[in-house]
Amino acid sequence: MISPLMADVSAAKMEKIVALCKRRGFIFQSSEIYGGLNGAWDYGPLGTELKRNLKDYWWKCMTQLRDDVVGYDGSILMNAAVWKASGHVDTFSDPMVECLLTKKRFRADQIEPQSGTAYYYKGIKVPTERLPLGRAEKPFAVLVPKGKPQASADKTARQYYLGLGFLESEIIELEFDRQEAVENSTAFNPENGAQLSEPKVFNLMFKTYVGATEDDSSITYLRPETAQAMFVAFKNVLEVARKKLPFGIAQIGKAFRNEINPRNFTFRSREFEQMELEFFVKPGTGPEWLEKWKEERLAWYEAIGIPRSKIHVLTVPDADRAFYSQGTYDLEYEFPFGIQELEGIAHRGNYDLSQHAKASGKPLDYFDEEAKQKYLPEVVEPSAGVDRTVLALLCEAFAEETVRDEESGKEEMRTVLRFAPRMAPIKAGIFPLLKNKPELVAKARAVQATLRPLMKVSYDEAGSIGKRYRRLDEEGTPFGITIDFETLEGAKEGSTSAQGGRIEAGQVDTVTLRHRDSMKQERIAIADLPGYLLAAVS
RNA sequence: GCGGGUAUGGCGUAAAGGUAGCGCGCGUCCUUCCCAAGGAUGAAGUUGGAGUUCGAUUCUCCAUACCCGCACCA
């Protein structure tokens, strides 16, 4: 249970993170100057780097560091038949009905059929003349169990008309229409008997038209997940990849869902990016691979700076699982706004391949050379949200701390993003201690030129050195490199090296290396910078 | 989709039916030998639309976005 105070603290933290994201250029509202667009967000200069680092690392872990996964990059627009076969056209849209009395919403297909006596009303009359509306025609109906008096239906109807908000109870006169026996009807709310609205379809897929003519034959959809491209192309990949089971296909790309209600900053957006792996395995081995991938993915989150202790593994109960799933884990993160899903790892059986084989008429079997038999592989799918993970990185990295100035004793607030170095948008900031000393500036520029081909670095000479360090902190840059007079004139006696040893007194071309998290400084030879930094950020 | 709230430079805020101010940040210049130092100077704002009014950023209505709760999330 979250206390109201903690909820306030969390909301305040989230607001600070949103403000920081805008201030430093991580995330902006989409089309902001036109008032934005509900559920759409842009990544600014730093956010783009962060997101790219995340995707690159996933890609590297999937396709480079193991040899049983190949990459794919499917189109966003696909033949509409794909979405029919996958089940999205039929099941990704939910006909919803709404209780006219309580406004509560139900899936139309989940309403339990009711029997009883239905009372129909045409509307209400209001005898008092001082009210502007003498009567209101607004049909309504109530279902009550057989044998119950009409009075109980009247009571519900009265509540409904009162809820419309323009009348006082004592002067409402119901205009009764008729009563009727009803069997197995889904037109009434099982909880209170009130009439339900006509079903409205909420299709979560964005519909669009391919080509110039907008007729039904040209309809397709923006993909609601990247997965289907990989199932549909299974045969093609099998042909060229020369892989034996088990093997996987990995893809990163945009997907679109017309969410009813986007929420929580970028967490639920209508346009978002996925990192999905479809891992094909021998029939019967799905469950064990589900476990393996769960462990694999947990370790991965640790590697990008999200500790195991902040990830909750939810074993999705049978009732909540998608119809195709034979087992699902949700990996959830403790966001300030609640514990929410980052990644779903699902054992999809052979549902997708069998659906597409059936619908397309093209066999999608795998021929097992050892067993000398054909079969449809099972699939285990770790599917991660890029934008959600970026948000988790930001939330996890965000820290405000009080620092005391040793000399003056003055206390100040320091805002710092403690990204894991491999995720940090910029790896190092390079500064001349003073910008009005040409020798320092020239050397700093030289160091920048050395490091630039190796990693993203920044150069800054504006303001005091302390100010520049704090700027690095807010951007989450793990290293600050300062070219100072010791660089030119030789190191002082007793300098500690970042490599652990000593810098020799009088040694030139050494710089101050400042660490973001500890704010500690040490010296390092310029020649050692590339090796040291590459090791620290890869 | 329902209910509630909010909307003032990049960020955080103040004020008022009649000239919109402050702090931080940002740009330029000066100064500065290691944790948001100092000085000079500059740019930048009332979410959008309609109405009331001599005059609206302020009042009213509508729209949009964001936040909170409910519902939803194959």
Coordinates of C-alpha atoms in Angstrom, one line a residue, chain A residues 45-362:
Chain A
P45 CA 19.8 15.5 -28.7
L46 CA 20.7 13.7 -25.4
G47 CA 17.6 11.5 -25.4
T48 CA 18.4 10.3 -28.9
E49 CA 21.9 9.3 -27.8
L50 CA 20.6 7.5 -24.8
K51 CA 18.0 5.6 -26.7
R52 CA 20.5 4.7 -29.4
N53 CA 22.9 3.4 -26.8
L54 CA 20.2 1.2 -25.3
K55 CA 19.1 -0.2 -28.7
D56 CA 22.7 -0.7 -29.8
Y57 CA 23.5 -2.6 -26.7
W58 CA 20.5 -4.8 -27.0
W59 CA 21.4 -5.4 -30.7
K60 CA 24.9 -6.2 -29.8
C61 CA 23.9 -8.7 -27.0
M62 CA 21.4 -10.4 -29.3
T63 CA 23.1 -10.6 -32.7
Q64 CA 26.8 -10.1 -32.1
L65 CA 27.6 -11.7 -28.8
R66 CA 25.8 -14.9 -29.6
D67 CA 25.6 -16.9 -32.8
D68 CA 22.1 -18.3 -32.6
V69 CA 20.3 -15.0 -33.4
V70 CA 20.1 -13.1 -36.7
G71 CA 18.7 -9.6 -37.2
Y72 CA 15.7 -8.5 -39.3
D73 CA 14.2 -5.2 -40.2
G74 CA 10.6 -5.7 -41.4
S75 CA 8.4 -3.0 -43.0
I76 CA 5.9 -1.2 -40.8
L77 CA 3.2 -1.6 -43.4
M78 CA 2.3 -5.1 -44.3
N79 CA -0.3 -7.0 -46.3
A80 CA -3.5 -6.8 -44.3
A81 CA -3.8 -10.5 -44.4
V82 CA -1.0 -10.7 -41.8
W83 CA -3.1 -9.0 -39.2
K84 CA -6.1 -11.1 -40.0
A85 CA -4.1 -14.3 -39.6
S86 CA -2.3 -13.1 -36.5
G87 CA -5.7 -12.5 -34.9
H88 CA -5.2 -8.7 -34.5
V89 CA -8.0 -7.6 -36.7
D90 CA -10.5 -9.7 -34.7
T91 CA -9.1 -9.7 -31.2
F92 CA -7.2 -6.5 -31.0
S93 CA -10.4 -4.6 -31.2
D94 CA -12.7 -4.8 -28.3
P95 CA -16.4 -4.0 -28.6
M96 CA -17.0 -2.2 -25.3
V97 CA -20.3 -1.3 -23.7
E98 CA -20.9 1.3 -21.0
C99 CA -23.4 1.2 -18.1
L100 CA -25.6 4.2 -18.7
L101 CA -26.1 4.6 -15.0
T102 CA -22.6 4.3 -13.6
K103 CA -20.6 4.8 -16.8
K104 CA -18.6 1.7 -15.9
R105 CA -17.2 0.0 -19.0
F106 CA -17.3 -3.7 -19.9
R107 CA -16.0 -5.8 -22.7
A108 CA -19.2 -6.7 -24.6
D109 CA -18.1 -10.3 -25.0
Q110 CA -17.7 -10.7 -21.3
I111 CA -21.2 -9.7 -20.2
E112 CA -23.0 -12.5 -18.5
P113 CA -26.4 -13.0 -20.0
Q114 CA -29.3 -12.0 -17.7
S115 CA -32.9 -13.0 -17.6
G116 CA -35.9 -11.3 -15.9
T117 CA -38.4 -8.5 -16.5
A118 CA -37.3 -5.4 -18.4
Y119 CA -39.0 -2.1 -17.8
Y120 CA -38.7 0.5 -20.5
Y121 CA -39.0 4.2 -20.0
K122 CA -39.5 6.9 -22.6
G123 CA -38.1 9.7 -20.6
I124 CA -39.4 12.0 -17.8
K125 CA -41.9 14.7 -17.3
V126 CA -41.3 17.7 -15.0
P127 CA -44.6 19.2 -13.9
T128 CA -43.2 22.3 -12.4
E129 CA -43.3 25.2 -14.8
R130 CA -40.5 27.2 -13.3
L131 CA -38.0 24.6 -14.7
P132 CA -36.9 25.4 -18.2
L133 CA -37.4 21.8 -19.4
G134 CA -41.0 20.6 -19.1
R135 CA -40.0 17.1 -20.2
A136 CA -37.1 15.2 -21.5
E137 CA -37.3 12.3 -24.0
K138 CA -34.4 10.0 -23.2
P139 CA -35.2 6.3 -23.4
F140 CA -33.8 4.1 -20.6
A141 CA -34.5 0.5 -19.5
V142 CA -33.9 -1.5 -16.3
L143 CA -33.8 -5.3 -15.9
V144 CA -35.0 -6.7 -12.6
P145 CA -35.3 -10.4 -11.6
K146 CA -38.7 -12.0 -12.3
G147 CA -41.3 -11.2 -9.6
K148 CA -39.6 -8.1 -8.2
P149 CA -41.9 -5.1 -8.2
Q150 CA -41.7 -2.3 -10.8
A151 CA -40.8 0.0 -7.9
S152 CA -37.2 -1.3 -7.8
A153 CA -36.8 -0.6 -11.5
D154 CA -38.3 2.8 -11.1
K155 CA -35.8 3.5 -8.4
T156 CA -32.9 2.7 -10.7
A157 CA -34.5 4.7 -13.5
R158 CA -34.9 7.7 -11.2
Q159 CA -31.2 7.5 -10.3
Y160 CA -30.3 7.5 -14.0
Y161 CA -32.4 10.6 -14.8
L162 CA -31.1 12.4 -11.8
G163 CA -27.6 11.6 -12.9
L164 CA -28.2 13.6 -16.1
G165 CA -28.0 16.5 -13.7
F166 CA -30.8 18.9 -14.5
L167 CA -33.6 18.0 -12.2
E168 CA -34.5 17.6 -8.5
S169 CA -35.7 14.3 -7.2
E170 CA -39.2 15.1 -5.9
I171 CA -40.5 16.6 -9.1
I172 CA -39.3 13.9 -11.5
E173 CA -42.1 12.0 -13.1
L174 CA -41.1 8.9 -15.0
E175 CA -42.7 8.3 -18.3
F176 CA -43.2 4.5 -18.3
D177 CA -43.4 2.8 -21.7
R178 CA -43.8 -1.0 -21.3
Q179 CA -42.5 -4.1 -19.7
E180 CA -41.2 -7.2 -21.2
A181 CA -39.9 -10.7 -20.2
V182 CA -36.3 -11.1 -21.3
E183 CA -34.2 -14.2 -21.6
N184 CA -30.4 -14.3 -21.7
S185 CA -29.9 -10.7 -22.6
T186 CA -26.5 -9.0 -22.6
A187 CA -28.1 -5.5 -22.8
F188 CA -28.1 -4.9 -19.1
N189 CA -25.5 -4.4 -16.5
P190 CA -25.4 -7.6 -14.3
E191 CA -24.4 -5.5 -11.3
N192 CA -27.3 -3.1 -11.2
G193 CA -29.7 -4.0 -14.0
A194 CA -29.2 -0.7 -15.8
Q195 CA -29.3 -0.6 -19.5
L196 CA -25.9 -0.7 -21.3
S197 CA -24.9 1.4 -24.3
E198 CA -24.7 0.0 -27.8
P199 CA -21.3 -1.7 -28.2
K200 CA -18.6 0.7 -29.5
V201 CA -15.6 -0.8 -31.1
F202 CA -12.2 0.3 -29.9
N203 CA -9.7 -0.9 -32.4
L204 CA -6.2 -0.6 -31.1
M205 CA -4.7 -0.7 -34.6
F206 CA -4.2 2.4 -36.6
K207 CA -6.0 1.9 -39.9
T208 CA -4.6 3.4 -43.1
Y209 CA -4.9 3.1 -46.9
V210 CA -2.3 2.0 -49.2
G211 CA -2.3 3.7 -52.6
A212 CA -4.4 6.6 -53.8
T213 CA -7.9 5.0 -53.6
E214 CA -9.5 4.8 -50.2
D215 CA -11.6 1.7 -50.6
D216 CA -11.8 -1.4 -48.4
S217 CA -9.4 -3.3 -50.6
S218 CA -6.6 -0.9 -49.8
I219 CA -7.0 -0.9 -46.1
T220 CA -4.0 -2.0 -44.0
Y221 CA -2.7 -1.1 -40.5
L222 CA 0.3 0.4 -38.9
R223 CA 1.9 -2.6 -37.2
P224 CA 0.9 -3.0 -33.5
E225 CA 3.9 -5.1 -32.9
T226 CA 7.1 -5.9 -34.7
A227 CA 6.8 -9.6 -34.1
Q228 CA 4.6 -10.6 -37.1
A229 CA 7.2 -9.5 -39.7
M230 CA 9.6 -12.1 -38.2
F231 CA 7.0 -14.9 -38.2
V232 CA 5.9 -14.1 -41.8
A233 CA 9.5 -14.0 -43.0
F234 CA 10.4 -17.2 -41.1
K235 CA 10.9 -19.2 -44.3
N236 CA 13.1 -16.6 -45.9
V237 CA 15.3 -16.3 -42.9
L238 CA 15.5 -20.1 -42.5
E239 CA 16.7 -20.3 -46.2
V240 CA 19.5 -17.8 -45.8
A241 CA 20.7 -17.9 -42.2
R242 CA 21.9 -21.5 -42.3
K243 CA 20.8 -21.9 -38.7
K244 CA 19.5 -25.0 -36.9
L245 CA 17.0 -24.9 -34.0
P246 CA 17.2 -23.4 -31.6
F247 CA 17.7 -20.0 -33.2
G248 CA 16.2 -16.6 -33.0
I249 CA 15.3 -13.5 -35.1
A250 CA 15.7 -10.1 -33.6
Q251 CA 14.2 -6.8 -34.6
I252 CA 14.0 -3.3 -33.3
G253 CA 11.4 -1.0 -34.6
K254 CA 8.4 1.3 -34.2
A255 CA 5.0 0.0 -33.4
F256 CA 1.7 1.8 -33.1
R257 CA -1.3 1.3 -30.8
N258 CA -4.3 3.6 -30.7
E259 CA -4.4 3.5 -26.9
I260 CA -7.6 4.7 -25.4
N261 CA -5.7 6.6 -22.8
P262 CA -2.0 7.3 -23.0
R263 CA -0.5 7.9 -19.6
N264 CA 2.6 8.5 -17.5
F265 CA 4.9 10.5 -19.7
T266 CA 6.3 8.3 -22.4
F267 CA 5.3 5.1 -20.6
R268 CA 2.2 4.4 -22.6
S269 CA 2.5 6.2 -26.0
R270 CA 0.6 5.6 -29.2
E271 CA 3.8 5.4 -31.1
F272 CA 6.6 3.4 -29.5
E273 CA 9.5 1.3 -30.2
Q274 CA 10.0 -2.4 -29.5
M275 CA 13.0 -4.7 -29.2
E276 CA 11.7 -8.1 -29.9
L277 CA 13.3 -11.5 -30.2
E278 CA 11.5 -14.5 -31.6
F279 CA 13.4 -17.5 -30.5
F280 CA 12.4 -20.7 -32.3
V281 CA 12.9 -24.0 -30.4
K282 CA 12.1 -27.7 -30.7
P283 CA 8.5 -28.6 -29.8
G284 CA 8.3 -29.4 -26.1
T285 CA 11.4 -27.3 -25.1
G286 CA 9.5 -24.0 -24.9
P287 CA 9.1 -24.1 -21.1
E288 CA 12.9 -24.5 -20.5
W289 CA 13.8 -21.8 -22.9
L290 CA 11.3 -19.5 -21.3
E291 CA 13.2 -19.9 -18.1
K292 CA 16.6 -19.4 -19.8
W293 CA 15.4 -16.2 -21.4
K294 CA 14.0 -14.9 -18.2
E295 CA 17.4 -15.2 -16.6
E296 CA 19.2 -13.9 -19.6
R297 CA 17.0 -10.8 -19.7
L298 CA 17.3 -10.1 -16.0
A299 CA 21.1 -10.1 -16.3
W300 CA 20.8 -7.7 -19.2
Y301 CA 18.8 -5.1 -17.2
E302 CA 21.5 -5.4 -14.6
A303 CA 24.1 -4.6 -17.3
I304 CA 22.4 -1.4 -18.4
G305 CA 22.2 -0.2 -14.8
I306 CA 18.8 -1.4 -13.5
P307 CA 19.5 -3.5 -10.5
R308 CA 17.9 -6.8 -10.1
S309 CA 16.3 -5.6 -6.9
K310 CA 14.2 -3.0 -8.8
I311 CA 12.9 -5.6 -11.3
H312 CA 9.8 -7.6 -10.3
V313 CA 9.2 -10.8 -12.1
L314 CA 5.5 -11.4 -12.5
T315 CA 4.3 -14.8 -13.5
V316 CA 1.3 -13.9 -15.5
P317 CA -1.7 -16.0 -14.2
D318 CA -3.5 -18.2 -16.7
A319 CA -6.6 -16.1 -16.7
D320 CA -4.7 -12.9 -17.7
R321 CA -2.5 -14.4 -20.4
A322 CA -3.1 -13.8 -24.0
F323 CA -5.0 -16.6 -25.7
Y324 CA -1.9 -17.9 -27.6
S325 CA 0.4 -17.9 -24.6
Q326 CA 1.5 -21.1 -22.9
G327 CA 3.4 -19.2 -20.2
T328 CA 4.4 -15.5 -19.7
Y329 CA 6.7 -13.6 -17.4
D330 CA 6.4 -9.9 -17.1
L331 CA 9.6 -8.0 -16.0
E332 CA 8.4 -5.0 -14.2
Y333 CA 10.3 -1.9 -12.9
E334 CA 9.5 0.2 -9.9
F335 CA 8.6 3.5 -11.6
P336 CA 7.8 6.5 -9.5
F337 CA 4.2 6.1 -10.7
G338 CA 4.0 2.4 -9.9
I339 CA 5.4 -1.0 -10.7
Q340 CA 5.0 -1.3 -14.5
E341 CA 5.9 -3.7 -17.2
L342 CA 9.2 -3.2 -19.2
E343 CA 9.2 -6.5 -21.0
G344 CA 7.0 -9.5 -21.5
I345 CA 8.6 -12.9 -22.1
A346 CA 6.0 -15.2 -23.6
H347 CA 6.0 -18.9 -24.7
R348 CA 3.8 -18.5 -27.7
G349 CA 3.8 -22.2 -28.7
N350 CA 3.5 -22.6 -32.5
Y351 CA 0.4 -20.4 -32.6
D352 CA 1.9 -17.7 -35.0
L353 CA 3.6 -20.0 -37.4
S354 CA 0.6 -22.3 -37.7
Q355 CA -1.7 -19.3 -38.2
H356 CA 0.4 -17.9 -41.0
A357 CA 0.9 -21.3 -42.6
K358 CA -2.8 -21.9 -42.6
A359 CA -3.8 -18.5 -43.8
S360 CA -1.1 -18.2 -46.5
G361 CA -1.2 -21.8 -47.6
K362 CA 2.6 -21.9 -47.5

